[in-house]
mmCIF file of C-alpha atoms in Angstrom:
data_model
loop_
_atom_site.group_PDB
_atom_site.id
_atom_site.type_symbol
_atom_site.label_atom_id
_atom_site.label_comp_id
_atom_site.label_asym_id
_atom_site.label_seq_id
_atom_site.Cartn_x
_atom_site.Cartn_y
_atom_site.Cartn_z
ATOM 1 C CA GLU E 18 -14.149 -0.740 15.315
ATOM 2 C CA ALA E 19 -15.073 -1.473 11.711
ATOM 3 C CA GLY E 20 -12.260 -1.340 9.126
ATOM 4 C CA VAL E 21 -12.254 0.199 5.705
ATOM 5 C CA VAL E 22 -15.171 -1.167 3.729
ATOM 6 C CA GLN E 23 -15.101 -1.513 -0.011
ATOM 7 C CA SER E 24 -17.709 -2.803 -2.396
ATOM 8 C CA PRO E 25 -18.067 -4.683 -4.602
ATOM 9 C CA ARG E 26 -15.344 -7.221 -3.865
ATOM 10 C CA TYR E 27 -15.365 -8.455 -7.394
ATOM 11 C CA LYS E 28 -16.503 -6.995 -10.678
ATOM 12 C CA ILE E 29 -16.472 -8.367 -14.160
ATOM 13 C CA ILE E 30 -17.352 -6.165 -17.070
ATOM 14 C CA GLU E 31 -16.838 -5.913 -20.784
ATOM 15 C CA LYS E 32 -14.521 -3.294 -22.231
ATOM 16 C CA LYS E 33 -16.075 0.117 -22.863
ATOM 17 C CA GLN E 34 -18.559 -0.350 -20.023
ATOM 18 C CA PRO E 35 -18.537 1.951 -16.962
ATOM 19 C CA VAL E 36 -17.760 0.712 -13.497
ATOM 20 C CA ALA E 37 -17.819 2.283 -10.008
ATOM 21 C CA PHE E 38 -16.196 1.295 -6.731
ATOM 22 C CA TRP E 39 -17.330 2.482 -3.357
ATOM 23 C CA CYS E 40 -15.229 2.961 -0.167
ATOM 24 C CA ASN E 41 -16.234 3.822 3.389
ATOM 25 C CA PRO E 42 -13.120 4.744 5.478
ATOM 26 C CA ILE E 43 -12.636 4.192 9.186
ATOM 27 C CA SER E 44 -14.796 6.668 11.160
ATOM 28 C CA GLY E 45 -12.934 9.878 11.876
ATOM 29 C CA HIS E 46 -10.244 9.389 9.332
ATOM 30 C CA ASN E 47 -9.847 12.553 7.267
ATOM 31 C CA THR E 48 -7.434 11.250 4.649
ATOM 32 C CA LEU E 49 -8.644 8.733 2.023
ATOM 33 C CA TYR E 50 -6.578 7.097 -0.687
ATOM 34 C CA TRP E 51 -7.349 5.110 -3.817
ATOM 35 C CA TYR E 52 -4.671 2.702 -5.099
ATOM 36 C CA LEU E 53 -4.324 0.474 -8.052
ATOM 37 C CA GLN E 54 -2.500 -2.813 -7.654
ATOM 38 C CA ASN E 55 -1.485 -5.077 -10.480
ATOM 39 C CA LEU E 56 -0.630 -8.717 -9.950
ATOM 40 C CA GLY E 57 2.770 -9.097 -8.327
ATOM 41 C CA GLN E 58 3.316 -5.370 -7.843
ATOM 42 C CA GLY E 59 2.831 -2.912 -4.972
ATOM 43 C CA PRO E 60 -0.027 -0.523 -4.713
ATOM 44 C CA GLU E 61 0.203 2.646 -6.819
ATOM 45 C CA LEU E 62 -1.517 5.818 -5.657
ATOM 46 C CA LEU E 63 -4.283 7.162 -7.889
ATOM 47 C CA ILE E 64 -5.716 9.895 -5.740
ATOM 48 C CA ARG E 65 -5.567 11.258 -2.180
ATOM 49 C CA TYR E 66 -8.326 13.189 -0.381
ATOM 50 C CA GLU E 67 -7.986 15.414 2.666
ATOM 51 C CA ASN E 68 -11.635 15.589 3.769
ATOM 52 C CA GLU E 69 -13.524 16.400 0.576
ATOM 53 C CA GLU E 70 -10.600 17.910 -1.255
ATOM 54 C CA ALA E 71 -8.466 15.955 -3.742
ATOM 55 C CA VAL E 72 -4.995 17.061 -2.857
ATOM 56 C CA ASP E 73 -3.052 14.691 -5.095
ATOM 57 C CA ASP E 74 -4.488 13.249 -8.237
ATOM 58 C CA SER E 75 -1.521 13.453 -10.462
ATOM 59 C CA GLN E 76 -1.513 9.751 -11.195
ATOM 60 C CA LEU E 77 -5.229 9.559 -12.005
ATOM 61 C CA PRO E 78 -5.920 9.077 -15.746
ATOM 62 C CA LYS E 79 -8.410 11.825 -15.968
ATOM 63 C CA ASP E 80 -9.663 10.939 -19.364
ATOM 64 C CA ARG E 81 -11.460 7.890 -18.077
ATOM 65 C CA PHE E 82 -11.167 7.920 -14.281
ATOM 66 C CA SER E 83 -12.992 10.122 -11.867
ATOM 67 C CA ALA E 84 -13.446 10.127 -8.116
ATOM 68 C CA GLU E 85 -15.438 12.045 -5.537
ATOM 69 C CA ARG E 86 -15.711 12.358 -1.864
ATOM 70 C CA LEU E 87 -18.711 14.726 -1.581
ATOM 71 C CA LYS E 88 -19.181 14.899 2.174
ATOM 72 C CA GLY E 89 -15.715 14.034 3.255
ATOM 73 C CA VAL E 90 -16.614 10.550 4.285
ATOM 74 C CA ASP E 91 -17.180 7.820 1.781
ATOM 75 C CA SER E 92 -15.824 7.896 -1.713
ATOM 76 C CA THR E 93 -16.563 6.606 -5.197
ATOM 77 C CA LEU E 94 -14.077 5.828 -7.936
ATOM 78 C CA LYS E 95 -15.403 5.521 -11.455
ATOM 79 C CA ILE E 96 -13.981 4.352 -14.744
ATOM 80 C CA GLN E 97 -15.726 5.196 -17.960
ATOM 81 C CA PRO E 98 -15.152 3.605 -20.362
ATOM 82 C CA ALA E 99 -13.151 0.666 -18.972
ATOM 83 C CA GLU E 100 -10.252 -0.761 -20.998
ATOM 84 C CA LEU E 101 -8.673 -4.263 -20.854
ATOM 85 C CA GLY E 102 -5.576 -2.778 -19.147
ATOM 86 C CA ASP E 103 -7.738 -1.562 -16.241
ATOM 87 C CA SER E 104 -8.027 -5.105 -14.907
ATOM 88 C CA ALA E 105 -6.462 -4.876 -11.428
ATOM 89 C CA VAL E 106 -7.299 -4.671 -7.793
ATOM 90 C CA TYR E 107 -8.454 -1.250 -6.658
ATOM 91 C CA LEU E 108 -7.612 -0.605 -3.014
ATOM 92 C CA CYS E 109 -8.969 2.095 -0.738
ATOM 93 C CA ALA E 110 -7.140 3.173 2.397
ATOM 94 C CA SER E 111 -7.622 5.806 5.109
ATOM 95 C CA SER E 112 -5.459 7.449 7.738
ATOM 96 C CA GLY E 113 -6.176 9.618 10.756
ATOM 97 C CA ARG E 114 -4.149 12.828 10.407
ATOM 98 C CA SER E 115 -2.852 14.569 7.355
ATOM 99 C CA GLY E 116 0.851 15.574 7.376
ATOM 100 C CA SER E 117 1.583 12.843 9.928
ATOM 101 C CA THR E 118 3.210 9.524 9.812
ATOM 102 C CA ASP E 119 -0.048 7.820 10.703
ATOM 103 C CA THR E 120 -0.285 4.433 9.208
ATOM 104 C CA GLN E 121 -2.728 3.664 6.461
ATOM 105 C CA TYR E 122 -5.494 1.174 6.879
ATOM 106 C CA PHE E 123 -6.504 -0.656 3.820
ATOM 107 C CA GLY E 124 -9.802 -2.217 2.644
ATOM 108 C CA PRO E 125 -9.918 -5.674 1.044
ATOM 109 C CA GLY E 126 -9.943 -4.174 -2.425
ATOM 110 C CA THR E 127 -12.150 -4.642 -5.432
ATOM 111 C CA ARG E 128 -10.872 -7.022 -8.090
ATOM 112 C CA LEU E 129 -11.848 -5.748 -11.526
ATOM 113 C CA THR E 130 -11.733 -7.910 -14.601
ATOM 114 C CA VAL E 131 -12.335 -6.290 -17.930
ATOM 115 C CA LEU E 132 -13.177 -8.739 -20.804
ATOM 116 C CA SER O 18 13.614 8.751 -11.225
ATOM 117 C CA GLN O 19 12.720 7.486 -7.807
ATOM 118 C CA LYS O 20 12.933 3.759 -7.531
ATOM 119 C CA ILE O 21 12.161 1.236 -4.771
ATOM 120 C CA GLU O 22 13.506 -2.309 -5.141
ATOM 121 C CA GLN O 23 12.457 -5.385 -3.325
ATOM 122 C CA ASN O 24 13.461 -8.888 -4.332
ATOM 123 C CA SER O 25 10.768 -9.999 -6.697
ATOM 124 C CA GLU O 26 11.673 -13.639 -6.274
ATOM 125 C CA ALA O 27 10.002 -15.492 -3.446
ATOM 126 C CA LEU O 28 12.042 -16.138 -0.345
ATOM 127 C CA ASN O 29 11.661 -19.823 0.838
ATOM 128 C CA ILE O 30 12.878 -20.588 4.333
ATOM 129 C CA GLN O 31 12.495 -23.369 6.890
ATOM 130 C CA GLU O 32 10.324 -22.862 9.999
ATOM 131 C CA GLY O 33 12.335 -21.535 12.887
ATOM 132 C CA LYS O 34 14.861 -19.744 10.774
ATOM 133 C CA THR O 35 15.229 -15.970 10.472
ATOM 134 C CA ALA O 36 13.834 -14.344 7.288
ATOM 135 C CA THR O 37 15.544 -11.260 6.006
ATOM 136 C CA LEU O 38 13.928 -9.121 3.346
ATOM 137 C CA THR O 39 15.608 -6.243 1.578
ATOM 138 C CA CYS O 40 14.345 -2.850 0.460
ATOM 139 C CA ASN O 41 16.637 -0.601 -1.581
ATOM 140 C CA TYR O 42 15.696 2.815 -2.782
ATOM 141 C CA THR O 43 17.362 5.358 -5.150
ATOM 142 C CA ASN O 44 16.739 9.075 -5.731
ATOM 143 C CA TYR O 45 14.854 9.167 -2.483
ATOM 144 C CA SER O 46 15.383 10.870 0.871
ATOM 145 C CA PRO O 47 12.743 9.225 3.051
ATOM 146 C CA ALA O 48 11.982 10.800 6.424
ATOM 147 C CA TYR O 49 10.522 7.415 7.399
ATOM 148 C CA LEU O 50 9.831 3.957 6.092
ATOM 149 C CA GLN O 51 6.935 1.637 6.721
ATOM 150 C CA TRP O 52 6.622 -2.094 6.309
ATOM 151 C CA TYR O 53 3.333 -3.765 5.430
ATOM 152 C CA ARG O 54 2.180 -7.344 5.169
ATOM 153 C CA GLN O 55 -0.210 -8.439 2.470
ATOM 154 C CA ASP O 56 -2.059 -11.807 2.328
ATOM 155 C CA PRO O 57 -3.688 -13.015 -0.875
ATOM 156 C CA GLY O 58 -7.032 -11.354 -1.551
ATOM 157 C CA ARG O 59 -6.567 -8.785 1.199
ATOM 158 C CA GLY O 60 -5.289 -5.262 1.638
ATOM 159 C CA PRO O 61 -1.901 -4.442 3.072
ATOM 160 C CA VAL O 62 -1.656 -4.378 6.936
ATOM 161 C CA PHE O 63 0.817 -2.119 8.689
ATOM 162 C CA LEU O 64 3.568 -3.745 10.662
ATOM 163 C CA LEU O 65 6.386 -1.297 11.585
ATOM 164 C CA LEU O 66 7.572 2.289 10.959
ATOM 165 C CA ILE O 67 11.144 3.441 11.264
ATOM 166 C CA ARG O 68 12.343 7.013 11.063
ATOM 167 C CA GLU O 69 15.465 8.321 9.344
ATOM 168 C CA ASN O 70 17.157 9.005 12.694
ATOM 169 C CA GLU O 71 16.531 5.463 14.009
ATOM 170 C CA LYS O 72 18.861 2.674 13.156
ATOM 171 C CA GLU O 73 16.655 -0.170 14.382
ATOM 172 C CA LYS O 74 13.106 -0.878 15.493
ATOM 173 C CA ARG O 75 11.687 -4.013 17.008
ATOM 174 C CA LYS O 76 8.212 -5.409 17.613
ATOM 175 C CA GLU O 77 7.950 -8.987 19.021
ATOM 176 C CA ARG O 78 9.660 -11.197 16.390
ATOM 177 C CA LEU O 79 10.032 -8.446 13.889
ATOM 178 C CA LYS O 80 13.016 -6.164 13.439
ATOM 179 C CA VAL O 81 13.582 -3.394 10.915
ATOM 180 C CA THR O 82 16.842 -1.545 10.192
ATOM 181 C CA PHE O 83 17.284 1.651 8.233
ATOM 182 C CA ASP O 84 20.595 2.679 6.742
ATOM 183 C CA THR O 85 20.275 6.090 4.992
ATOM 184 C CA THR O 86 23.852 5.835 3.766
ATOM 185 C CA LEU O 87 23.316 2.551 2.017
ATOM 186 C CA LYS O 88 19.719 3.622 1.114
ATOM 187 C CA GLN O 89 18.448 0.355 2.450
ATOM 188 C CA SER O 90 16.074 -1.102 4.929
ATOM 189 C CA LEU O 91 16.138 -4.696 6.145
ATOM 190 C CA PHE O 92 13.149 -6.461 7.551
ATOM 191 C CA HIS O 93 13.817 -9.490 9.788
ATOM 192 C CA ILE O 94 11.470 -12.094 11.122
ATOM 193 C CA THR O 95 12.992 -14.325 13.760
ATOM 194 C CA ALA O 96 11.794 -17.762 14.673
ATOM 195 C CA SER O 97 9.653 -17.788 11.460
ATOM 196 C CA GLN O 98 6.475 -19.640 11.362
ATOM 197 C CA PRO O 99 4.291 -20.895 8.399
ATOM 198 C CA ALA O 100 1.733 -18.248 9.452
ATOM 199 C CA ASP O 101 4.301 -15.678 8.514
ATOM 200 C CA SER O 102 4.045 -16.588 4.820
ATOM 201 C CA ALA O 103 2.809 -13.600 2.972
ATOM 202 C CA THR O 104 4.023 -10.744 0.748
ATOM 203 C CA TYR O 105 5.885 -7.936 2.573
ATOM 204 C CA LEU O 106 5.866 -4.500 1.142
ATOM 205 C CA CYS O 107 8.211 -1.598 2.048
ATOM 206 C CA ALA O 108 6.964 1.930 1.670
ATOM 207 C CA PRO O 109 9.299 4.939 2.135
ATOM 208 C CA SER O 110 7.896 8.444 2.597
ATOM 209 C CA GLU O 111 9.613 11.705 2.250
ATOM 210 C CA GLY O 112 7.013 13.259 4.410
ATOM 211 C CA LYS O 113 7.608 16.684 2.971
ATOM 212 C CA ASN O 114 5.343 19.812 3.288
ATOM 213 C CA ASN O 115 1.953 19.272 1.784
ATOM 214 C CA ALA O 116 3.008 15.612 0.954
ATOM 215 C CA GLY O 117 1.268 14.496 4.060
ATOM 216 C CA ASN O 118 1.393 10.730 4.640
ATOM 217 C CA MET O 119 2.450 9.964 1.096
ATOM 218 C CA LEU O 120 3.758 6.467 0.673
ATOM 219 C CA THR O 121 5.329 4.879 -2.348
ATOM 220 C CA PHE O 122 5.287 1.099 -2.265
ATOM 221 C CA GLY O 123 7.874 -1.319 -3.485
ATOM 222 C CA GLY O 124 6.788 -4.370 -5.498
ATOM 223 C CA GLY O 125 6.904 -6.621 -2.427
ATOM 224 C CA THR O 126 8.677 -9.809 -1.572
ATOM 225 C CA ARG O 127 6.780 -13.043 -1.104
ATOM 226 C CA LEU O 128 7.868 -15.099 1.911
ATOM 227 C CA MET O 129 7.140 -18.797 2.131
ATOM 228 C CA VAL O 130 7.929 -20.463 5.452
ATOM 229 C CA LYS O 131 7.970 -24.270 5.207
ATOM 230 C CA PRO O 132 7.105 -26.421 8.283
#
């Protein structure tokens, strides 16, 4: 079974440019998460989807970040415009059942460097 | 505010010894707690889950304890091997209504096992 797929793995952009990250969760997983991870820290939740609905986006900086999961499968996270402080690893995860203790399965992440 | 504390300093131990990692939390009432392993350049991988009504959970060389009075979880690796070298993240969840599988990650502790 394929794991969570993310692309690109690495992205280098200049500040003020837009950038997008793509995630394809494990087949059949209804819940999808986007996390941000800074060096030496744990992942911090940005947004959680139950199917195509964003049920928790309280930590998403909505002035520059947006996300979508139109068909309840794959998802895109966008930053526009990017700032120097956005340099981090962006992780996508999925889990099987909402409201359960199902474990989360993480992708390899996208390492973003903003110059 | 809610806080999860893991020792930010690396833990260095000799091969064959038992590694013990600590996770303390404040202003939290987790229904369960998960431990993940993260290798450089990769996403976290689930290891163990322990519920609030469980004192201890084991899986092969891994053991997790959960003390809701002390607000602490301990993660043990017995007979440690160099391949156990990684960062270990604890993630409690209150698992409340509508919170679903909401995890908040600690900053992680890096374990180095020397041969």
